[in-house]
PDB file of C-alpha atoms in Angstrom:
ATOM      1  CA  MET A  84       0.763  -3.567 -19.588  1.00 83.00           C
ATOM      2  CA  ARG A  85       1.196  -1.092 -22.439  1.00 86.00           C
ATOM      3  CA  LEU A  86       1.066   2.504 -21.205  1.00 86.00           C
ATOM      4  CA  LYS A  87      -0.243   3.833 -24.529  1.00 85.00           C
ATOM      5  CA  GLU A  88      -3.588   2.032 -24.181  1.00 85.00           C
ATOM      6  CA  PHE A  89      -3.861   2.271 -20.396  1.00 86.00           C
ATOM      7  CA  GLY A  90      -6.695   4.373 -18.988  1.00 87.00           C
ATOM      8  CA  GLY A  91      -6.253   3.956 -15.209  1.00 87.00           C
ATOM      9  CA  TYR A  92      -3.955   5.467 -12.597  1.00 89.00           C
ATOM     10  CA  SER A  93      -0.602   6.043 -14.295  1.00 89.00           C
ATOM     11  CA  GLY A  94       1.605   6.970 -11.339  1.00 90.00           C
ATOM     12  CA  GLY A  95       3.047   9.866 -13.337  1.00 88.00           C
ATOM     13  CA  LEU A  96       4.025   7.707 -16.317  1.00 89.00           C
ATOM     14  CA  ASP A  97       2.986   9.184 -19.645  1.00 84.00           C
ATOM     15  CA  LYS A  98       1.453   7.639 -22.743  1.00 79.00           C
ATOM     16  CA  SER A  99       3.920   9.218 -25.194  1.00 78.00           C
ATOM     17  CA  SER A 100       6.720   6.701 -24.452  1.00 77.00           C
ATOM     18  CA  LEU A 101       8.908   9.304 -22.709  1.00 77.00           C
ATOM     19  CA  THR A 102       8.653   7.191 -19.565  1.00 83.00           C
ATOM     20  CA  GLY A 103       8.698   3.866 -21.372  1.00 83.00           C
ATOM     21  CA  GLU A 104       6.211   1.731 -23.232  1.00 86.00           C
ATOM     22  CA  HIS A 105       5.330  -0.774 -20.507  1.00 89.00           C
ATOM     23  CA  SER A 106       4.903  -0.911 -16.756  1.00 92.00           C
ATOM     24  CA  ILE A 107       3.362  -3.098 -14.083  1.00 94.00           C
ATOM     25  CA  TYR A 108      -0.048  -2.180 -12.687  1.00 95.00           C
ATOM     26  CA  GLN A 109      -2.088  -3.884  -9.990  1.00 95.00           C
ATOM     27  CA  GLU A 110      -5.509  -3.278  -8.491  1.00 95.00           C
ATOM     28  CA  PHE A 111      -5.746  -4.582  -4.950  1.00 96.00           C
ATOM     29  CA  GLU A 112      -8.558  -3.993  -2.445  1.00 95.00           C
ATOM     30  CA  ASP A 113      -9.734  -0.688  -3.943  1.00 94.00           C
ATOM     31  CA  ASN A 114      -6.154   0.523  -4.466  1.00 95.00           C
ATOM     32  CA  GLN A 115      -4.562   1.225  -7.830  1.00 95.00           C
ATOM     33  CA  ILE A 116      -0.819   0.589  -7.849  1.00 95.00           C
ATOM     34  CA  MET A 117       1.479   1.620 -10.686  1.00 94.00           C
ATOM     35  CA  PHE A 118       5.017   0.325 -10.239  1.00 95.00           C
ATOM     36  CA  HIS A 119       7.946   2.424 -11.432  1.00 92.00           C
ATOM     37  CA  VAL A 120      10.160  -0.406 -12.662  1.00 93.00           C
ATOM     38  CA  SER A 121      13.713   0.802 -13.230  1.00 89.00           C
ATOM     39  CA  THR A 122      14.393  -1.634 -16.072  1.00 87.00           C
ATOM     40  CA  LEU A 123      11.198  -0.561 -17.876  1.00 92.00           C
ATOM     41  CA  LEU A 124      11.966   3.171 -17.639  1.00 88.00           C
ATOM     42  CA  PRO A 125      13.944   4.427 -20.670  1.00 84.00           C
ATOM     43  CA  HIS A 126      17.722   4.482 -20.530  1.00 83.00           C
ATOM     44  CA  SER A 127      19.333   7.458 -22.239  1.00 81.00           C
ATOM     45  CA  VAL A 128      22.937   7.278 -23.440  1.00 87.00           C
ATOM     46  CA  LYS A 129      22.944  11.111 -23.524  1.00 85.00           C
ATOM     47  CA  ASP A 130      21.994  11.389 -19.831  1.00 82.00           C
ATOM     48  CA  GLN A 131      24.730   9.946 -17.613  1.00 84.00           C
ATOM     49  CA  GLN A 132      22.654  10.576 -14.473  1.00 83.00           C
ATOM     50  CA  GLN A 133      19.485   8.965 -15.885  1.00 81.00           C
ATOM     51  CA  LEU A 134      17.315  11.803 -14.546  1.00 79.00           C
ATOM     52  CA  GLU A 135      14.068  10.399 -16.007  1.00 75.00           C
ATOM     53  CA  ARG A 136      14.537   7.190 -14.025  1.00 78.00           C
ATOM     54  CA  LYS A 137      15.532   9.054 -10.872  1.00 80.00           C
ATOM     55  CA  ARG A 138      12.570  11.411 -11.247  1.00 83.00           C
ATOM     56  CA  HIS A 139      10.136   8.533 -10.737  1.00 86.00           C
ATOM     57  CA  ILE A 140      11.943   6.146  -8.417  1.00 87.00           C
ATOM     58  CA  GLY A 141      13.593   8.873  -6.322  1.00 85.00           C
ATOM     59  CA  ASN A 142      10.236  10.547  -5.707  1.00 89.00           C
ATOM     60  CA  ASP A 143       8.463   7.403  -4.516  1.00 94.00           C
ATOM     61  CA  ARG A 144       8.007   6.872  -0.795  1.00 96.00           C
ATOM     62  CA  VAL A 145       8.289   3.085  -0.973  1.00 97.00           C
ATOM     63  CA  CYS A 146      10.840   1.185  -3.038  1.00 96.00           C
ATOM     64  CA  ILE A 147      10.882  -2.540  -3.741  1.00 96.00           C
ATOM     65  CA  VAL A 148      14.332  -3.927  -4.392  1.00 94.00           C
ATOM     66  CA  PHE A 149      14.163  -7.325  -6.079  1.00 94.00           C
ATOM     67  CA  GLN A 150      17.455  -9.167  -6.234  1.00 92.00           C
ATOM     68  CA  ASP A 151      18.065 -12.204  -8.421  1.00 89.00           C
ATOM     69  CA  GLU A 152      20.416 -13.596  -5.776  1.00 85.00           C
ATOM     70  CA  TYR A 153      21.658 -12.616  -2.328  1.00 81.00           C
ATOM     71  CA  THR A 154      23.678  -9.418  -2.449  1.00 86.00           C
ATOM     72  CA  PRO A 155      24.224  -7.041   0.477  1.00 89.00           C
ATOM     73  CA  PHE A 156      21.921  -4.018   0.233  1.00 90.00           C
ATOM     74  CA  SER A 157      21.961  -0.691   2.030  1.00 90.00           C
ATOM     75  CA  PRO A 158      19.279   1.992   1.575  1.00 89.00           C
ATOM     76  CA  GLN A 159      22.131   4.507   1.338  1.00 88.00           C
ATOM     77  CA  MET A 160      22.862   3.076  -2.130  1.00 86.00           C
ATOM     78  CA  ILE A 161      19.872   5.065  -3.430  1.00 86.00           C
ATOM     79  CA  LYS A 162      19.981   8.777  -2.661  1.00 83.00           C
ATOM     80  CA  SER A 163      16.601  10.406  -2.124  1.00 88.00           C
ATOM     81  CA  ASN A 164      14.943  12.725   0.366  1.00 89.00           C
ATOM     82  CA  VAL A 165      11.567  11.184  -0.435  1.00 93.00           C
ATOM     83  CA  LEU A 166      12.163   7.428  -0.114  1.00 95.00           C
ATOM     84  CA  HIS A 167      11.114   6.282   3.355  1.00 96.00           C
ATOM     85  CA  VAL A 168      10.715   2.509   3.094  1.00 97.00           C
ATOM     86  CA  PHE A 169      12.664  -0.200   1.272  1.00 96.00           C
ATOM     87  CA  VAL A 170      11.215  -3.675   0.838  1.00 96.00           C
ATOM     88  CA  LEU A 171      13.918  -6.141  -0.136  1.00 95.00           C
ATOM     89  CA  VAL A 172      12.819  -9.346  -1.884  1.00 95.00           C
ATOM     90  CA  GLN A 173      15.354 -12.094  -2.516  1.00 93.00           C
ATOM     91  CA  PRO A 174      14.585 -15.435  -4.180  1.00 92.00           C
ATOM     92  CA  THR A 175      15.461 -18.532  -2.187  1.00 90.00           C
ATOM     93  CA  ARG A 176      14.451 -22.178  -2.000  1.00 83.00           C
ATOM     94  CA  VAL A 177      12.654 -24.010   0.789  1.00 82.00           C
ATOM     95  CA  GLU A 178      13.371 -27.563   1.970  1.00 82.00           C
ATOM     96  CA  ASN A 179      11.472 -29.303  -0.833  1.00 86.00           C
ATOM     97  CA  GLY A 180      13.249 -27.153  -3.445  1.00 82.00           C
ATOM     98  CA  ALA A 181      10.190 -24.999  -4.182  1.00 84.00           C
ATOM     99  CA  ARG A 182      10.776 -21.370  -5.092  1.00 86.00           C
ATOM    100  CA  ALA A 183      10.319 -18.949  -2.209  1.00 92.00           C
ATOM    101  CA  TYR A 184      11.151 -15.353  -1.301  1.00 94.00           C
ATOM    102  CA  GLN A 185      12.973 -13.906   1.659  1.00 93.00           C
ATOM    103  CA  LEU A 186      11.566 -10.529   2.707  1.00 93.00           C
ATOM    104  CA  SER A 187      13.254  -7.688   4.583  1.00 92.00           C
ATOM    105  CA  VAL A 188      11.845  -4.248   5.358  1.00 94.00           C
ATOM    106  CA  MET A 189      13.944  -1.180   6.146  1.00 94.00           C
ATOM    107  CA  SER A 190      12.535   2.235   6.924  1.00 95.00           C
ATOM    108  CA  ARG A 191      13.561   5.607   8.231  1.00 94.00           C
ATOM    109  CA  GLU A 192      13.343   5.748  12.007  1.00 94.00           C
ATOM    110  CA  ASP A 193      10.495   8.272  11.921  1.00 95.00           C
ATOM    111  CA  VAL A 194       8.219   5.868   9.987  1.00 96.00           C
ATOM    112  CA  PRO A 195       5.799   4.034  12.318  1.00 95.00           C
ATOM    113  CA  ASP A 196       5.823   0.219  12.325  1.00 94.00           C
ATOM    114  CA  ILE A 197       4.235  -1.204   9.215  1.00 95.00           C
ATOM    115  CA  GLU A 198       1.678  -3.988   9.342  1.00 94.00           C
ATOM    116  CA  PRO A 199       1.386  -6.802   8.549  1.00 93.00           C
ATOM    117  CA  PHE A 200       4.519  -7.510  10.530  1.00 90.00           C
ATOM    118  CA  VAL A 201       7.195  -9.779   9.124  1.00 81.00           C
ATOM    119  CA  ARG A 202       7.735 -12.684  11.488  1.00 78.00           C
ATOM    120  CA  ARG A 203      10.512 -15.232  11.466  1.00 78.00           C
ATOM    121  CA  PRO A 204      11.155 -17.014   9.306  1.00 75.00           C
ATOM    122  CA  TYR A 205      10.992 -14.215   6.750  1.00 89.00           C
ATOM    123  CA  VAL A 206      10.571 -16.732   3.939  1.00 92.00           C
ATOM    124  CA  PHE A 207       7.378 -16.976   1.910  1.00 93.00           C
ATOM    125  CA  LYS A 208       6.350 -19.573  -0.641  1.00 90.00           C
ATOM    126  CA  LYS A 209       5.655 -18.173  -4.095  1.00 90.00           C
ATOM    127  CA  ASP A 210       1.868 -18.158  -3.856  1.00 92.00           C
ATOM    128  CA  GLN A 211      -1.207 -15.924  -3.519  1.00 95.00           C
ATOM    129  CA  HIS A 212      -0.650 -15.583   0.250  1.00 94.00           C
ATOM    130  CA  PHE A 213       2.729 -13.952  -0.382  1.00 94.00           C
ATOM    131  CA  LYS A 214       1.290 -11.690  -3.077  1.00 96.00           C
ATOM    132  CA  ARG A 215      -1.471 -10.502  -0.714  1.00 96.00           C
ATOM    133  CA  PHE A 216       1.021 -10.027   2.136  1.00 95.00           C
ATOM    134  CA  LEU A 217       3.427  -8.043  -0.056  1.00 96.00           C
ATOM    135  CA  LEU A 218       0.762  -5.788  -1.594  1.00 97.00           C
ATOM    136  CA  THR A 219      -0.755  -5.121   1.842  1.00 97.00           C
ATOM    137  CA  LYS A 220       2.698  -4.313   3.235  1.00 97.00           C
ATOM    138  CA  LEU A 221       3.431  -1.920   0.348  1.00 97.00           C
ATOM    139  CA  ILE A 222       0.140  -0.058   0.679  1.00 97.00           C
ATOM    140  CA  ASN A 223       0.514   0.236   4.447  1.00 97.00           C
ATOM    141  CA  ALA A 224       4.133   1.369   4.022  1.00 97.00           C
ATOM    142  CA  GLU A 225       2.921   4.191   1.782  1.00 96.00           C
ATOM    143  CA  TYR A 226       0.351   5.308   4.370  1.00 95.00           C
ATOM    144  CA  GLU A 227       2.772   5.023   7.310  1.00 96.00           C
ATOM    145  CA  SER A 228       5.466   6.967   5.453  1.00 96.00           C
ATOM    146  CA  LEU A 229       3.052   9.886   5.180  1.00 95.00           C
ATOM    147  CA  LYS A 230       3.082  10.089   9.007  1.00 94.00           C
ATOM    148  CA  ALA A 231       6.868  10.591   9.116  1.00 91.00           C
ATOM    149  CA  ARG A 232       8.413  14.016   9.697  1.00 83.00           C
TER     150      ARG A 232
END
């Protein structure tokens, strides 16, 4: 979605291209979700710390980490006082070779349990059920993180 023409909830992204030209937006059950996608936020060769990127992602309460393949991940890799929940999504294959996703959720200990709960196996087929589950989990993670100290 092009930010310049977008008229809905922007999640702090601007229309002047300072925060990029595109982003991902989703409406789901009366919720407007604007994703701060690191690869869509501008990269500045003049700014070694990439403060514009950090300003958005580091100030979110919930972070989705999508990995192209299995790689160990620790929430300590991303420094932030605001991030409370990490949802890790890793592509995998199921028995018939169909594309699927393995899901892991990590949160600060003061964040209450987040529904819907992830039950074993933590593998979801790439379908509308997974999309609904993931969006519900993300929205609930945002609300539960607000209850943390």
